[in-house]
Short mmCIF file of C-alpha atoms and ligand atoms in Angstrom, two decimals:
data_model
loop_
_atom_site.label_atom_id
_atom_site.label_comp_id
_atom_site.label_asym_id
_atom_site.label_seq_id
_atom_site.Cartn_x
_atom_site.Cartn_y
_atom_site.Cartn_z
CA MET R 427 -344.26 60.84 -2.18
CA LYS R 428 -348.03 61.09 -2.65
CA LYS R 429 -348.49 57.97 -0.57
CA ASN R 430 -346.52 59.45 2.34
CA LEU R 431 -348.53 62.64 2.31
CA PHE R 432 -351.73 60.65 2.36
CA ILE R 433 -350.64 58.61 5.37
CA GLY R 434 -349.51 61.77 7.13
CA ALA R 435 -352.90 63.39 6.64
CA LEU R 436 -354.65 60.29 7.97
CA THR R 437 -352.49 60.23 11.09
CA LEU R 438 -353.24 63.84 11.82
CA THR R 439 -356.99 63.41 11.61
CA ALA R 440 -357.06 60.07 13.40
CA ALA R 441 -354.94 60.96 16.43
CA PRO R 442 -354.36 64.68 16.81
CA ILE R 443 -353.75 64.54 20.57
CA PHE R 444 -351.12 61.83 20.36
CA ALA R 445 -349.42 63.61 17.47
CA GLN R 446 -349.24 66.79 19.54
CA GLN R 447 -347.74 64.95 22.49
CA ALA R 448 -345.23 63.25 20.22
CA VAL R 449 -344.01 66.60 18.94
CA GLN R 450 -343.55 67.99 22.44
CA ARG R 451 -341.68 65.08 23.92
CA PRO R 452 -337.97 65.33 23.23
CA ASN R 453 -335.92 62.70 21.48
CA ILE R 454 -332.77 61.50 23.20
CA ILE R 455 -329.49 60.41 21.63
CA PHE R 456 -327.21 59.03 24.28
CA ILE R 457 -323.72 58.65 22.83
CA MET R 458 -321.35 56.75 25.09
CA SER R 459 -317.83 55.66 24.37
CA ASP R 460 -315.78 53.18 26.34
CA ASP R 461 -312.91 54.32 28.57
CA HIS R 462 -312.74 57.90 27.32
CA ALA R 463 -310.94 60.03 29.92
CA SER R 464 -311.90 63.66 30.40
CA GLN R 465 -308.15 64.40 30.04
CA ALA R 466 -308.71 63.47 26.38
CA ILE R 467 -311.62 65.84 25.68
CA SER R 468 -310.45 69.32 24.78
CA ALA R 469 -313.46 71.03 26.40
CA TYR R 470 -311.97 69.94 29.76
CA GLY R 471 -308.75 71.79 28.99
CA HIS R 472 -306.19 69.15 30.03
CA PRO R 473 -302.77 69.66 28.37
CA LEU R 474 -303.05 66.21 26.78
CA SER R 475 -306.21 67.16 24.91
CA LYS R 476 -304.67 70.37 23.61
CA LEU R 477 -302.42 68.21 21.43
CA ALA R 478 -305.31 65.98 20.34
CA PRO R 479 -308.43 68.13 20.36
CA THR R 480 -312.02 66.89 20.09
CA PRO R 481 -313.80 69.75 18.30
CA ASN R 482 -317.06 67.87 17.79
CA ILE R 483 -317.52 66.69 21.36
CA ASP R 484 -316.67 70.26 22.35
CA ARG R 485 -319.48 71.41 20.04
CA ILE R 486 -322.01 69.72 22.34
CA ALA R 487 -320.49 71.56 25.32
CA LYS R 488 -320.70 74.87 23.45
CA ASN R 489 -324.29 74.19 22.34
CA GLY R 490 -325.33 73.16 25.84
CA ALA R 491 -323.79 72.03 29.12
CA GLN R 492 -320.54 70.61 30.38
CA PHE R 493 -320.43 68.56 33.60
CA TRP R 494 -317.36 69.03 35.79
CA ASN R 495 -318.24 66.74 38.68
CA ASN R 496 -319.94 63.77 37.08
CA TYR R 497 -318.98 60.34 38.44
CA CYS R 498 -319.75 56.65 38.06
CA ALA R 499 -320.99 54.35 40.81
CA ASN R 500 -318.54 51.53 40.00
CA SER R 501 -315.77 52.21 37.51
CA LEU R 502 -316.15 49.31 35.12
CA SER R 503 -317.94 48.74 31.84
CA GLY R 504 -320.79 46.33 32.64
CA PRO R 505 -321.60 47.82 36.06
CA SER R 506 -321.66 51.38 34.71
CA ARG R 507 -323.96 50.36 31.86
CA ALA R 508 -326.26 48.56 34.32
CA SER R 509 -326.41 51.67 36.55
CA ILE R 510 -327.27 53.85 33.55
CA LEU R 511 -330.06 51.48 32.45
CA THR R 512 -331.59 51.12 35.92
CA GLY R 513 -330.81 54.34 37.79
CA LYS R 514 -329.48 52.15 40.61
CA HIS R 515 -326.24 51.22 42.31
CA SER R 516 -324.66 47.86 41.43
CA HIS R 517 -325.97 46.01 44.51
CA LYS R 518 -329.55 46.92 43.49
CA ASN R 519 -329.36 46.07 39.79
CA GLY R 520 -327.34 42.92 40.48
CA TYR R 521 -324.47 43.69 38.11
CA LEU R 522 -321.50 43.99 40.43
CA ALA R 523 -318.62 43.23 38.10
CA ASN R 524 -317.72 42.14 34.59
CA TRP R 525 -317.49 38.60 35.96
CA ASN R 526 -321.28 38.61 36.40
CA LYS R 527 -323.18 35.84 34.64
CA GLU R 528 -325.53 38.23 32.89
CA PHE R 529 -327.53 41.40 33.36
CA ASP R 530 -331.05 40.62 34.59
CA GLY R 531 -333.02 42.05 31.70
CA SER R 532 -336.35 41.25 33.35
CA GLN R 533 -335.97 44.18 35.77
CA GLN R 534 -337.25 47.72 35.32
CA THR R 535 -335.05 49.73 32.98
CA LEU R 536 -335.03 53.18 31.39
CA PRO R 537 -335.68 51.99 27.81
CA LYS R 538 -338.61 49.84 29.00
CA ILE R 539 -340.24 52.80 30.74
CA LEU R 540 -339.71 55.02 27.70
CA GLN R 541 -341.12 52.30 25.45
CA GLU R 542 -344.22 51.99 27.64
CA ASN R 543 -344.67 55.74 27.28
CA GLY R 544 -344.72 55.77 23.50
CA TYR R 545 -341.02 56.05 22.69
CA GLU R 546 -339.27 54.08 19.99
CA THR R 547 -336.07 52.74 21.52
CA ALA R 548 -332.82 51.50 19.99
CA ILE R 549 -329.28 50.55 20.95
CA ILE R 550 -326.44 50.31 18.45
CA GLY R 551 -322.88 49.33 19.37
CA LYS R 552 -321.39 48.01 22.58
CA TRP R 553 -323.73 46.37 25.07
CA HIS R 554 -321.38 44.21 27.18
CA LEU R 555 -324.00 42.86 29.60
CA ILE R 556 -324.04 39.27 28.27
CA SER R 557 -327.84 38.84 28.25
CA GLU R 558 -329.79 40.05 25.21
CA PRO R 559 -330.98 43.65 25.42
CA THR R 560 -334.56 44.14 26.63
CA GLY R 561 -336.72 47.23 26.21
CA PHE R 562 -335.39 48.07 22.76
CA ASP R 563 -337.46 48.07 19.56
CA HIS R 564 -334.22 47.79 17.65
CA TRP R 565 -330.87 46.48 18.81
CA MET R 566 -327.66 45.79 16.98
CA ILE R 567 -324.80 45.05 19.36
CA LEU R 568 -321.16 44.07 19.31
CA ASP R 569 -320.21 40.63 20.56
CA GLY R 570 -318.81 41.19 24.09
CA GLN R 571 -316.01 43.76 23.89
CA GLY R 572 -316.31 43.84 20.11
CA ASP R 573 -313.45 44.02 17.59
CA TYR R 574 -311.99 47.22 16.17
CA ASN R 575 -311.86 45.88 12.65
CA ASN R 576 -314.42 43.84 10.72
CA PRO R 577 -316.53 43.12 13.83
CA ASP R 578 -319.56 40.89 14.32
CA PHE R 579 -322.87 42.58 15.11
CA ILE R 580 -325.63 40.64 16.84
CA THR R 581 -329.34 41.30 16.30
CA ASP R 582 -332.34 39.38 17.64
CA ASN R 583 -332.26 37.04 14.67
CA ASP R 584 -328.68 36.91 13.41
CA THR R 585 -324.96 37.53 13.88
CA VAL R 586 -323.30 39.18 10.90
CA GLN R 587 -319.71 40.26 10.31
CA TYR R 588 -319.37 43.67 8.69
CA PHE R 589 -316.21 44.85 6.99
CA GLY R 590 -314.94 48.20 8.18
CA TYR R 591 -313.77 50.06 11.26
CA VAL R 592 -315.99 49.67 14.29
CA THR R 593 -316.55 53.38 15.04
CA ASP R 594 -317.44 54.10 11.43
CA LEU R 595 -319.80 51.11 11.23
CA ILE R 596 -321.64 52.18 14.41
CA THR R 597 -322.01 55.69 12.95
CA THR R 598 -323.37 54.35 9.66
CA PHE R 599 -325.85 52.02 11.38
CA THR R 600 -326.98 54.82 13.68
CA LYS R 601 -327.64 57.19 10.79
CA GLN R 602 -329.47 54.43 8.93
CA TRP R 603 -331.70 53.84 11.94
CA LEU R 604 -332.39 57.56 12.34
CA GLN R 605 -333.53 57.66 8.72
CA THR R 606 -335.78 54.62 8.95
CA ARG R 607 -337.29 55.06 12.45
CA ASP R 608 -340.99 55.58 13.10
CA ARG R 609 -341.55 59.31 12.52
CA ASP R 610 -344.75 59.31 14.57
CA ARG R 611 -342.98 58.53 17.84
CA PRO R 612 -340.26 60.26 19.81
CA PHE R 613 -337.13 58.15 20.10
CA PHE R 614 -334.51 57.12 22.60
CA LEU R 615 -331.28 55.98 20.98
CA MET R 616 -328.20 54.62 22.72
CA MET R 617 -325.16 54.83 20.45
CA HIS R 618 -322.35 53.01 22.24
CA HIS R 619 -318.85 53.07 20.81
CA LYS R 620 -316.22 50.45 21.50
CA ALA R 621 -313.41 52.98 21.12
CA PRO R 622 -311.22 54.01 22.85
CA HIS R 623 -311.17 50.72 24.80
CA ARG R 624 -308.04 48.57 24.98
CA ASN R 625 -306.19 47.68 22.71
CA TRP R 626 -306.48 51.14 21.13
CA VAL R 627 -306.43 50.28 17.43
CA PRO R 628 -306.94 53.49 15.45
CA ALA R 629 -308.78 53.63 12.14
CA GLU R 630 -306.30 53.04 9.34
CA ARG R 631 -306.54 56.71 8.30
CA HIS R 632 -305.33 57.62 11.81
CA TYR R 633 -302.47 55.11 12.30
CA ASN R 634 -299.88 57.87 11.93
CA LEU R 635 -301.94 60.81 13.18
CA TYR R 636 -299.94 61.42 16.37
CA GLU R 637 -296.68 59.59 15.62
CA GLU R 638 -294.72 62.86 15.77
CA THR R 639 -296.58 64.19 18.81
CA GLU R 640 -294.84 64.30 22.19
CA PHE R 641 -297.57 64.09 24.82
CA PRO R 642 -297.09 65.51 28.33
CA VAL R 643 -295.87 63.03 30.95
CA PRO R 644 -297.91 63.15 34.18
CA GLU R 645 -295.86 64.31 37.16
CA ASN R 646 -296.74 61.10 39.00
CA TYR R 647 -295.94 58.72 36.11
CA PHE R 648 -293.21 57.12 38.25
CA ASP R 649 -295.41 57.02 41.37
CA GLU R 650 -293.98 54.80 44.12
CA TYR R 651 -297.36 54.50 45.89
CA GLU R 652 -296.15 55.39 49.34
CA GLY R 653 -298.94 54.97 51.90
CA ARG R 654 -301.33 53.44 49.36
CA PHE R 655 -301.37 49.64 49.55
CA ALA R 656 -303.92 48.94 46.79
CA ALA R 657 -302.31 51.41 44.41
CA LYS R 658 -298.99 49.68 44.95
CA ASN R 659 -300.39 46.20 44.37
CA GLN R 660 -302.35 46.70 41.14
CA GLU R 661 -301.44 45.26 37.75
CA MET R 662 -302.32 48.13 35.44
CA ASN R 663 -298.97 49.77 35.01
CA ILE R 664 -298.08 50.97 31.51
CA TYR R 665 -294.41 50.05 31.64
CA ARG R 666 -294.86 46.80 33.56
CA ASP R 667 -298.26 45.31 32.70
CA MET R 668 -299.07 46.31 29.13
CA TYR R 669 -298.68 43.56 26.53
CA GLU R 670 -295.98 44.69 24.13
CA GLY R 671 -297.56 43.21 21.01
CA HIS R 672 -301.25 43.45 21.79
CA ASP R 673 -301.30 46.83 23.50
CA LEU R 674 -298.20 48.64 22.27
CA LYS R 675 -298.03 47.16 18.71
CA MET R 676 -294.34 46.35 19.22
CA VAL R 677 -292.75 43.76 16.91
CA THR R 678 -290.03 41.15 17.32
CA GLY R 679 -287.24 43.12 15.60
CA ILE R 680 -286.23 45.46 12.78
CA ASP R 681 -288.60 45.21 9.79
CA SER R 682 -290.56 42.43 11.53
CA ASP R 683 -294.23 41.80 10.79
CA THR R 684 -294.66 39.67 13.90
CA LEU R 685 -296.05 41.18 17.07
CA LEU R 686 -294.43 40.70 20.46
CA PHE R 687 -296.68 39.21 23.19
CA ASP R 688 -300.35 39.21 22.16
CA PRO R 689 -302.58 36.82 24.11
CA TRP R 690 -305.67 37.65 22.03
CA PRO R 691 -304.66 37.59 18.34
CA ASP R 692 -308.19 36.65 17.26
CA ALA R 693 -309.50 39.88 18.80
CA PHE R 694 -306.90 42.02 17.07
CA ILE R 695 -304.35 41.13 14.42
CA ASN R 696 -306.30 38.19 13.00
CA THR R 697 -309.38 40.38 12.48
CA LEU R 698 -307.47 42.22 9.73
CA THR R 699 -307.54 40.99 6.14
CA PRO R 700 -304.05 40.14 4.74
CA TYR R 701 -303.92 43.48 2.92
CA GLU R 702 -305.07 45.41 6.02
CA LYS R 703 -302.45 43.58 8.06
CA LYS R 704 -299.74 44.60 5.60
CA ARG R 705 -300.79 48.26 5.82
CA PHE R 706 -300.92 48.07 9.61
CA PHE R 707 -297.31 46.85 9.90
CA GLU R 708 -296.16 49.36 7.30
CA ALA R 709 -297.76 52.23 9.20
CA TYR R 710 -295.93 51.34 12.42
CA ARG R 711 -292.67 50.24 10.76
CA SER R 712 -290.53 53.35 11.04
CA ARG R 713 -291.47 53.89 14.71
CA ASN R 714 -290.87 50.23 15.51
CA ASN R 715 -287.52 50.26 13.71
CA ASP R 716 -286.51 53.44 15.57
CA TYR R 717 -287.15 51.61 18.83
CA TYR R 718 -284.64 48.90 17.90
CA ASN R 719 -282.16 51.35 16.39
CA THR R 720 -281.99 53.43 19.58
CA ASP R 721 -280.29 52.39 22.77
CA LEU R 722 -282.84 53.16 25.49
CA THR R 723 -282.46 52.96 29.25
CA GLU R 724 -285.17 51.28 31.32
CA LYS R 725 -286.62 54.67 32.21
CA GLU R 726 -286.57 55.80 28.60
CA ILE R 727 -288.42 52.63 27.58
CA ALA R 728 -291.09 53.39 30.19
CA LEU R 729 -291.50 56.86 28.70
CA TRP R 730 -291.44 55.49 25.14
CA LYS R 731 -294.28 53.10 26.06
CA LEU R 732 -296.34 55.97 27.46
CA GLN R 733 -295.97 57.89 24.21
CA ARG R 734 -296.88 54.85 22.10
CA TYR R 735 -299.95 54.19 24.26
CA LEU R 736 -301.13 57.82 24.14
CA GLN R 737 -300.58 58.08 20.38
CA ASP R 738 -302.88 55.12 19.78
CA TYR R 739 -305.40 55.93 22.52
CA LEU R 740 -305.88 59.48 21.23
CA ALA R 741 -305.96 58.35 17.60
CA THR R 742 -308.91 56.03 18.36
CA ILE R 743 -310.62 59.03 19.99
CA LYS R 744 -310.21 60.97 16.75
CA SER R 745 -312.62 58.56 15.05
CA VAL R 746 -315.10 58.91 17.93
CA ASP R 747 -314.97 62.68 17.61
CA GLU R 748 -315.53 62.43 13.86
CA SER R 749 -318.53 60.21 14.55
CA VAL R 750 -320.01 62.74 16.96
CA GLY R 751 -319.54 65.40 14.27
CA GLN R 752 -321.41 63.29 11.76
CA ILE R 753 -324.34 62.78 14.13
CA LEU R 754 -324.50 66.49 15.01
CA ASP R 755 -324.38 67.43 11.33
CA PHE R 756 -327.15 64.94 10.59
CA LEU R 757 -329.33 66.35 13.37
CA GLU R 758 -328.77 69.94 12.25
CA GLN R 759 -329.39 69.21 8.58
CA SER R 760 -332.59 67.30 9.34
CA GLY R 761 -333.86 69.83 11.90
CA LEU R 762 -333.93 67.09 14.52
CA ASP R 763 -331.57 69.11 16.73
CA GLU R 764 -334.50 71.38 17.67
CA ASN R 765 -336.15 68.73 19.81
CA THR R 766 -333.38 66.23 20.54
CA ILE R 767 -331.32 65.94 23.70
CA VAL R 768 -327.80 64.86 22.80
CA ILE R 769 -325.47 63.49 25.44
CA TYR R 770 -321.85 62.46 25.08
CA THR R 771 -320.24 60.53 27.92
CA SER R 772 -317.98 57.57 28.63
CA ASP R 773 -318.79 54.53 30.80
CA GLN R 774 -316.07 55.70 33.21
CA GLY R 775 -312.87 57.67 33.20
CA PHE R 776 -309.43 56.27 32.42
CA TYR R 777 -305.77 56.75 33.25
CA THR R 778 -303.53 58.37 30.69
CA GLY R 779 -300.31 57.67 32.58
CA GLU R 780 -301.29 59.15 35.97
CA HIS R 781 -299.77 56.93 38.72
CA GLY R 782 -298.06 55.07 35.82
CA TRP R 783 -301.40 53.55 34.80
CA PHE R 784 -303.82 52.73 32.07
CA ASP R 785 -307.27 51.20 32.88
CA LYS R 786 -309.79 52.34 35.53
CA ARG R 787 -311.48 50.67 38.60
CA PHE R 788 -310.09 52.87 41.39
CA MET R 789 -312.12 55.54 43.14
CA TYR R 790 -309.33 58.00 42.36
CA GLU R 791 -310.44 60.94 40.24
CA GLU R 792 -309.23 59.96 36.76
CA SER R 793 -311.23 56.71 36.67
CA PHE R 794 -314.10 57.71 39.00
CA GLN R 795 -314.99 60.74 36.91
CA MET R 796 -317.11 60.41 33.78
CA PRO R 797 -316.81 63.19 31.23
CA MET R 798 -320.21 64.44 30.09
CA VAL R 799 -321.59 67.11 27.80
CA MET R 800 -325.25 67.58 26.91
CA GLN R 801 -327.23 69.79 24.56
CA PHE R 802 -330.94 70.49 24.26
CA LYS R 803 -331.91 73.56 22.27
CA GLY R 804 -334.39 75.80 23.99
CA GLU R 805 -333.95 74.32 27.49
CA ILE R 806 -330.21 74.19 28.10
CA LYS R 807 -328.40 77.48 27.55
CA PRO R 808 -325.24 77.35 25.42
CA GLY R 809 -322.09 77.27 27.53
CA THR R 810 -323.76 76.07 30.76
CA GLN R 811 -321.26 74.79 33.36
CA VAL R 812 -322.56 72.19 35.80
CA HIS R 813 -320.57 71.84 39.02
CA GLY R 814 -322.92 69.88 41.30
CA LEU R 815 -322.04 66.26 42.13
CA THR R 816 -323.81 64.04 39.59
CA GLN R 817 -323.54 60.31 39.04
CA ASN R 818 -324.51 57.76 36.37
CA ILE R 819 -327.45 56.60 38.54
CA ASP R 820 -328.93 60.06 37.85
CA PHE R 821 -329.10 59.66 34.07
CA ALA R 822 -332.31 57.55 33.93
CA PRO R 823 -334.30 59.81 36.32
CA THR R 824 -333.07 62.92 34.47
CA PHE R 825 -334.07 61.62 31.05
CA LEU R 826 -337.50 60.58 32.34
CA ASP R 827 -337.89 64.05 33.84
CA PHE R 828 -337.06 65.72 30.51
CA CYS R 829 -339.59 63.42 28.80
CA GLY R 830 -342.31 64.27 31.31
CA ILE R 831 -342.51 60.72 32.63
CA LYS R 832 -342.93 59.89 36.31
CA ILE R 833 -339.66 58.73 37.92
CA PRO R 834 -340.14 55.39 39.70
CA GLU R 835 -339.54 55.66 43.44
CA ASP R 836 -337.10 52.78 43.53
CA MET R 837 -334.65 54.53 41.20
CA GLN R 838 -331.76 55.67 43.41
CA GLY R 839 -330.53 58.55 41.29
CA GLU R 840 -331.93 62.07 41.20
CA SER R 841 -332.98 64.14 38.23
CA PHE R 842 -330.49 66.94 37.54
CA ARG R 843 -332.81 68.60 35.01
CA GLU R 844 -333.27 71.70 37.18
CA MET R 845 -329.54 72.04 37.71
CA VAL R 846 -328.62 71.78 34.03
CA VAL R 847 -331.46 74.05 32.91
CA SER R 848 -330.84 76.74 35.54
CA GLY R 849 -327.06 76.42 35.36
CA SER R 850 -326.75 76.52 39.15
CA THR R 851 -326.73 73.87 41.86
CA PRO R 852 -329.99 73.77 43.87
CA GLU R 853 -329.45 74.32 47.61
CA ASP R 854 -330.81 70.91 48.53
CA TRP R 855 -328.66 69.05 45.98
CA ARG R 856 -326.53 66.16 47.27
CA GLN R 857 -323.21 66.99 48.94
CA SER R 858 -321.60 63.56 48.64
CA LEU R 859 -321.35 60.50 46.41
CA TYR R 860 -321.18 56.78 47.15
CA TYR R 861 -318.88 54.44 45.22
CA HIS R 862 -318.32 50.67 45.33
CA TYR R 863 -315.92 48.56 43.25
CA TYR R 864 -316.20 44.77 43.61
CA GLU R 865 -314.07 43.00 41.00
CA TYR R 866 -311.31 41.40 43.06
CA PRO R 867 -309.72 38.98 42.44
CA GLY R 868 -309.79 39.94 38.80
CA ILE R 869 -307.83 41.30 35.87
CA HIS R 870 -305.56 44.20 36.95
CA SER R 871 -305.75 43.16 40.62
CA VAL R 872 -307.46 46.23 41.98
CA ARG R 873 -308.66 45.55 45.52
CA ALA R 874 -312.38 45.84 46.25
CA HIS R 875 -313.32 49.10 47.93
CA TYR R 876 -316.07 51.50 48.72
CA GLY R 877 -316.01 55.14 49.69
CA VAL R 878 -317.50 58.57 49.88
CA LYS R 879 -316.57 61.72 48.03
CA THR R 880 -317.50 65.27 48.90
CA ASP R 881 -316.56 68.46 47.14
CA ARG R 882 -313.21 68.52 48.92
CA TYR R 883 -312.50 65.13 50.51
CA LYS R 884 -312.50 61.48 49.64
CA LEU R 885 -312.54 58.57 52.08
CA ILE R 886 -311.90 55.08 50.67
CA TYR R 887 -312.10 51.75 52.49
CA PHE R 888 -310.36 48.66 51.09
CA TYR R 889 -312.45 46.33 53.20
CA ASP R 890 -310.77 42.96 52.59
CA GLU R 891 -307.49 44.45 53.80
CA ASP R 892 -309.10 46.77 56.38
CA ILE R 893 -307.18 49.72 54.96
CA TRP R 894 -308.50 53.30 54.86
CA GLU R 895 -307.37 56.15 52.65
CA LEU R 896 -308.23 59.81 53.04
CA PHE R 897 -307.43 62.51 50.47
CA ASP R 898 -307.78 66.27 50.58
CA LEU R 899 -308.50 67.04 46.94
CA GLU R 900 -307.96 70.75 47.40
CA ASN R 901 -304.36 70.35 48.61
CA ASP R 902 -303.63 67.10 46.82
CA PRO R 903 -305.67 66.87 43.59
CA THR R 904 -303.62 63.98 42.20
CA GLU R 905 -304.25 61.88 45.34
CA MET R 906 -300.65 61.10 46.20
CA LYS R 907 -300.81 61.60 49.95
CA ASN R 908 -303.02 59.39 52.10
CA ILE R 909 -303.71 61.49 55.19
CA PHE R 910 -305.86 58.92 57.00
CA GLY R 911 -304.77 58.67 60.64
CA GLU R 912 -302.77 61.89 60.54
CA GLU R 913 -302.98 64.22 63.51
CA GLY R 914 -305.59 66.90 63.02
CA LYS R 915 -307.67 64.82 60.62
CA GLU R 916 -309.81 63.14 63.32
CA ASN R 917 -312.87 65.35 62.85
CA ILE R 918 -313.07 65.20 59.09
CA THR R 919 -312.47 61.43 59.21
CA GLU R 920 -315.31 61.00 61.67
CA GLU R 921 -317.62 63.19 59.56
CA LEU R 922 -316.84 61.28 56.39
CA LYS R 923 -317.31 57.90 58.09
CA LYS R 924 -320.73 59.06 59.27
CA GLU R 925 -321.60 60.27 55.78
CA LEU R 926 -320.44 56.98 54.26
CA SER R 927 -322.62 55.08 56.67
CA ARG R 928 -325.60 57.37 55.96
CA LEU R 929 -325.22 56.75 52.21
CA GLN R 930 -324.97 53.01 52.71
CA LYS R 931 -328.22 53.06 54.68
CA LEU R 932 -329.88 55.35 52.12
CA TYR R 933 -328.91 53.07 49.23
CA GLU R 934 -329.63 49.91 51.26
CA VAL R 935 -326.19 48.40 50.76
CA PRO R 936 -326.35 44.82 52.07
CA GLY R 937 -323.92 43.31 54.55
CA ILE R 938 -322.24 46.53 55.65
CA1 CA Q 1942 -315.18 50.93 30.02
#
């Protein structure tokens, strides 16, 4: 104790100016989960989330701001993470798809800039960019997608398997780092959860959390995709494309402890110890037996699968919400909340049965949108609602702005600091967003496309097939009716095509 006081006194006398700066610059905790739909965050008010609320994520919204029109640039894990790190669209940071060889860590990134400006930087949890993290004083990452149970964590000198549930382990490691960090420097911490990514394995304490819950079925669950070629030709349908063992935890028969089809047992069932495996099968037994004891029609099976998927998806989110609660409690108890910006977001949105789907990729709202809430005591007023169009390329410039660091000119995003602090959209704020998805051919068979979104309209071009789609989000919020080519839509189509072309020039999209 005496020793600490002595060092503290020395620091104060030796570098008073730096110490003053360090106090003024905010810390940042960027919490990001994987595939968390806004439909599954109760602050967004979707009927689904009412049955599975997220009180702790909602706490951030109540303490600060909630973003209603926040979107990704390319709805996929690696590309979204690369855009967040660089403040650039995929074609500029080089990470177009999850098939990429590796993220080019030699380029300019947000953590590097913060580090150069006196910040201590850390990332704990999912990285998913293949190359080793750069720009971080401390990193402890999952191997690729990471396992839900007993996962490996990689550091710069080792790979170690830890026993426990992935969300809980990430929370523990994050709190440990917060307690052992350099107190003389502000910090930037990325806490990246694996949950609720496929295959939706809840923590053991949550296996049965929602087994009695009947979740609402989206009106377009049995979508027939009329007038939408790419939507019709995907492979991300819950009742057709989910793996019955791996994804839905279905077994071979009554009282069976053998899963139906599971192509990746080493990433799931084999990660459990024999005793954990026994408890897993026991927890699902009565539901799995009911399935075999009931005579279901094809349609009823499709609905049964939706319920099973949502029960597990939302149960994994329960652990994420608990984790957020633990971090907020820690910040409040330590007084760190006074000068720490806390963000909760997901790398993209996700389908919870809309169009019959799980997964993401499409420029349609559910997967294009990224939920986001953000608190910063003193600057952001509690209960702020942000409606301007924001995108993940804006995160890096915004954080630099809050930290008082010059935003590099080659970052393509814009700082939304003014918007979130004032609670209103500045008059000169952007009126449209650019989107580009590349990963085709690839898992789930979603055709490559780019497009433009405004407040009301969305124009999408599936360029390999030369197919356009136009949606009026005001009259058709679930994007069921492609009105491209319809009489009376010539002017808006022309306007949107011009805007798309302007954005592609602005962002220097090659080969368009
Ligand atoms: Ca993801």
